[in-house]
Every structure is written in structure tokens, then in C-alpha cells.
Short mmCIF file of C-alpha atoms in Angstrom, two decimals:
data_model
loop_
_atom_site.label_atom_id
_atom_site.label_comp_id
_atom_site.label_asym_id
_atom_site.label_seq_id
_atom_site.Cartn_x
_atom_site.Cartn_y
_atom_site.Cartn_z
CA MET C 1 -120.72 93.93 208.01
CA LYS C 2 -120.20 90.60 206.24
CA LYS C 3 -120.94 88.69 209.45
CA LEU C 4 -124.16 90.62 209.98
CA PHE C 5 -125.21 89.91 206.39
CA ALA C 6 -124.38 86.20 206.80
CA VAL C 7 -126.39 86.00 210.05
CA ALA C 8 -129.34 87.78 208.39
CA ILE C 9 -129.28 85.34 205.43
CA LEU C 10 -129.05 82.35 207.79
CA ALA C 11 -131.99 83.64 209.85
CA LEU C 12 -134.07 84.21 206.70
CA VAL C 13 -133.35 80.72 205.36
CA SER C 14 -134.16 79.15 208.75
CA PHE C 15 -137.43 81.07 209.00
CA ALA C 16 -138.39 80.05 205.45
CA TYR C 17 -137.63 76.39 206.25
CA VAL C 18 -139.70 76.42 209.46
CA SER C 19 -142.57 78.31 207.78
CA ALA C 20 -142.71 75.82 204.91
CA GLN C 21 -143.31 72.83 207.20
CA PRO C 22 -146.93 71.78 207.85
CA ARG C 23 -148.27 72.62 211.29
CA ALA C 24 -151.45 71.92 213.24
CA VAL C 25 -153.10 73.33 216.33
CA GLY C 26 -156.01 71.75 218.19
CA VAL C 27 -157.58 70.29 221.29
CA ASN C 28 -157.68 66.81 222.78
CA LEU C 29 -160.51 65.69 225.05
CA GLY C 30 -160.40 62.65 227.31
CA TYR C 31 -159.40 62.46 230.96
CA GLY C 32 -159.23 66.23 231.10
CA ALA C 33 -158.25 68.33 228.11
CA SER C 34 -155.18 69.59 226.31
CA VAL C 35 -154.24 72.17 223.71
CA SER C 36 -151.60 70.96 221.29
CA TYR C 37 -149.31 72.29 218.57
CA GLN C 38 -147.79 69.91 216.04
CA HIS C 39 -144.89 70.79 213.77
CA ASN C 40 -143.87 68.40 211.02
CA LEU C 41 -140.18 67.76 210.51
CA GLY C 42 -140.39 66.42 206.97
CA GLU C 43 -142.85 63.80 205.77
CA ALA C 44 -142.29 61.17 208.43
CA ASN C 45 -141.61 62.97 211.76
CA MET C 46 -143.23 65.62 213.93
CA ILE C 47 -142.91 67.35 217.28
CA ASP C 48 -146.06 67.58 219.40
CA LEU C 49 -146.14 70.20 222.19
CA ALA C 50 -149.15 70.23 224.52
CA VAL C 51 -150.44 72.12 227.53
CA GLU C 52 -152.58 69.69 229.49
CA PHE C 53 -155.21 69.83 232.20
CA PRO C 54 -155.33 66.19 233.41
CA GLY C 55 -158.54 65.48 235.25
CA PHE C 56 -159.06 69.25 235.35
CA GLY C 57 -157.14 69.17 238.65
CA ALA C 58 -153.65 69.94 237.39
CA ILE C 59 -151.73 71.74 234.67
CA GLY C 60 -148.81 70.29 232.78
CA ALA C 61 -146.84 70.27 229.58
CA THR C 62 -145.68 67.45 227.33
CA CYS C 63 -143.41 67.22 224.32
CA THR C 64 -143.22 64.13 222.13
CA TYR C 65 -141.20 63.24 219.06
CA ASP C 66 -143.51 61.25 216.78
CA TRP C 67 -142.93 59.06 213.75
CA ILE C 68 -145.73 59.23 211.17
CA ASN C 69 -146.61 55.87 209.59
CA PRO C 70 -143.62 54.10 211.14
CA PHE C 71 -142.41 50.90 209.51
CA ASN C 72 -143.88 52.24 206.18
CA THR C 73 -147.32 50.89 207.00
CA GLN C 74 -149.87 53.13 205.30
CA ILE C 75 -153.54 52.60 206.04
CA PRO C 76 -155.13 51.90 202.62
CA TRP C 77 -157.85 54.38 201.72
CA ASP C 78 -159.27 55.39 198.33
CA GLU C 79 -161.43 58.35 199.33
CA LYS C 80 -160.58 62.07 199.35
CA GLY C 81 -158.93 62.16 202.78
CA GLU C 82 -155.98 60.25 204.17
CA TRP C 83 -155.52 57.94 207.17
CA ASN C 84 -152.28 58.08 209.15
CA TRP C 85 -151.00 56.65 212.37
CA SER C 86 -148.18 57.82 214.58
CA LEU C 87 -145.97 56.51 217.34
CA GLY C 88 -143.88 58.68 219.65
CA VAL C 89 -142.08 59.21 222.94
CA GLY C 90 -141.20 62.25 225.02
CA ALA C 91 -141.38 63.86 228.43
CA GLY C 92 -143.95 65.63 230.57
CA ALA C 93 -144.17 67.54 233.82
CA GLY C 94 -146.74 69.51 235.75
CA PHE C 95 -148.26 70.32 239.08
CA GLY C 96 -151.61 69.85 240.76
CA PHE C 97 -153.71 72.60 242.20
CA THR C 98 -153.35 71.03 245.67
CA LYS C 99 -149.53 71.35 246.02
CA TRP C 100 -148.24 68.22 244.29
CA GLY C 101 -146.26 67.69 241.11
CA TYR C 102 -145.32 65.05 238.59
CA ALA C 103 -142.66 64.37 235.97
CA GLY C 104 -142.16 61.43 233.69
CA VAL C 105 -142.06 59.76 230.33
CA VAL C 106 -144.88 60.28 227.82
CA GLY C 107 -145.80 57.93 225.01
CA HIS C 108 -148.05 58.54 222.03
CA VAL C 109 -149.93 56.15 219.75
CA GLY C 110 -152.55 57.69 217.48
CA VAL C 111 -154.72 57.13 214.43
CA ALA C 112 -155.77 60.24 212.49
CA TYR C 113 -157.95 61.05 209.50
CA ASP C 114 -156.84 64.08 207.49
CA PHE C 115 -159.73 65.54 205.50
CA TRP C 116 -159.25 67.07 202.05
CA PHE C 117 -159.71 70.44 203.75
CA PRO C 118 -157.39 71.52 206.62
CA LEU C 119 -158.96 69.50 209.45
CA GLU C 120 -157.76 66.37 211.24
CA LEU C 121 -159.65 64.06 213.63
CA SER C 122 -157.72 61.61 215.76
CA VAL C 123 -157.96 59.01 218.50
CA ASP C 124 -154.83 58.99 220.66
CA TRP C 125 -153.44 57.14 223.62
CA ARG C 126 -150.91 59.26 225.54
CA PRO C 127 -149.71 57.35 228.61
CA ASN C 128 -147.77 59.46 231.11
CA ILE C 129 -145.86 57.53 233.76
CA GLY C 130 -143.18 58.63 236.21
CA ALA C 131 -142.78 60.17 239.64
CA TYR C 132 -145.25 62.23 241.63
CA PHE C 133 -144.34 64.19 244.69
CA GLY C 134 -145.75 66.49 247.33
CA SER C 135 -144.48 68.26 250.43
CA ASP C 136 -144.40 65.05 252.51
CA TYR C 137 -144.71 62.15 250.03
CA ALA C 138 -143.40 60.77 246.74
CA GLY C 139 -144.19 57.78 244.60
CA PHE C 140 -144.59 56.20 241.18
CA ASN C 141 -147.49 57.27 238.97
CA GLY C 142 -148.68 54.14 237.21
CA ALA C 143 -152.24 55.46 236.79
CA GLY C 144 -151.06 57.51 233.81
CA LEU C 145 -151.21 54.33 231.72
CA TYR C 146 -154.99 54.27 232.02
CA THR C 147 -155.90 57.94 231.67
CA GLY C 148 -154.32 58.84 228.34
CA LEU C 149 -157.10 57.94 225.85
CA ASN C 150 -158.51 60.99 224.07
CA ILE C 151 -160.11 62.34 220.90
CA GLY C 152 -158.41 65.17 219.04
CA VAL C 153 -159.49 67.84 216.56
CA ARG C 154 -156.79 69.89 214.81
CA TYR C 155 -156.66 72.68 212.26
CA LYS C 156 -153.78 72.17 209.82
CA PHE C 157 -151.98 75.15 208.35
#
């Protein structure tokens, strides 16, 4: 009974910790589209999970670990909102609708404006490079460096 009580308390504390962290959900539009979920891990780090539709000819998923305002370089701003920038790295994988797939490393560099109400606008570059493969071919995807520029809109909660 004591173990069950301890597990219940641990689960409750973990849920309270996760629920207290700021989160955001939104869309990114650029070369295709993506739906993303961001979860802050304190004031200076976040996890960004995204389901992507690159070029509207494939479906994939990415996960990046991002540092918010790395190197303690705030963007000076005296108005109601707040400017931030982020830098991150992670992984991504997916498959095309014509029987091919890809997997690789994903980067993230972004500049965002957080309004005084729960909305964020951002401009992001998310390069995705790595291997692509099909039933009778394989290669290196270097084109992902050029297709990652997008504009994002997120609701923060």
C-alpha cells in the first residue's frame, strides 16, 4: 500500500510539473506545412515536436531540442511584447507518397515575437539533411538545406 501511495504522489508531482510549463501549438507554412507542439523545459530550453508535410508530397515527423536566447543575447525591445530567438538540433524521418523515405538531422534557427496576449509569430529556418531511400535507390538529401524557411503562428497556453 505504501508503494502504491508513493507512486501516486510521484505521478501527481510529475503531472503538476509538466502542466506548469508553458506550451504552444501552431502551424508553420513554407515549403509545405507543419503542425507543431512546443513544450518549455524551464526558461531557456524547449522541445519542439512537429508533423510535417514537406512539399505536400510526403509526411514526416521532427523533434528538436532548442535553446531560447542562447549565449544570453536578448533582443532589446521596450514595447508590450517580447522578441526571442532560438537555436536547436534534433532528428526527423518520414516517407513520400510515391514509395520513398528519408531520415536525418534537423536544425532550427528562429526569431519569434511573443505578443502580450497568448500568440507568437515566428520566422524559422529548419534544415533537414540526411539519407533518402526508395526500393531501388538511396542517396544524400542536401536539398533540405534550402527548403526549411517558414513562417509560424502559435497559440501559447
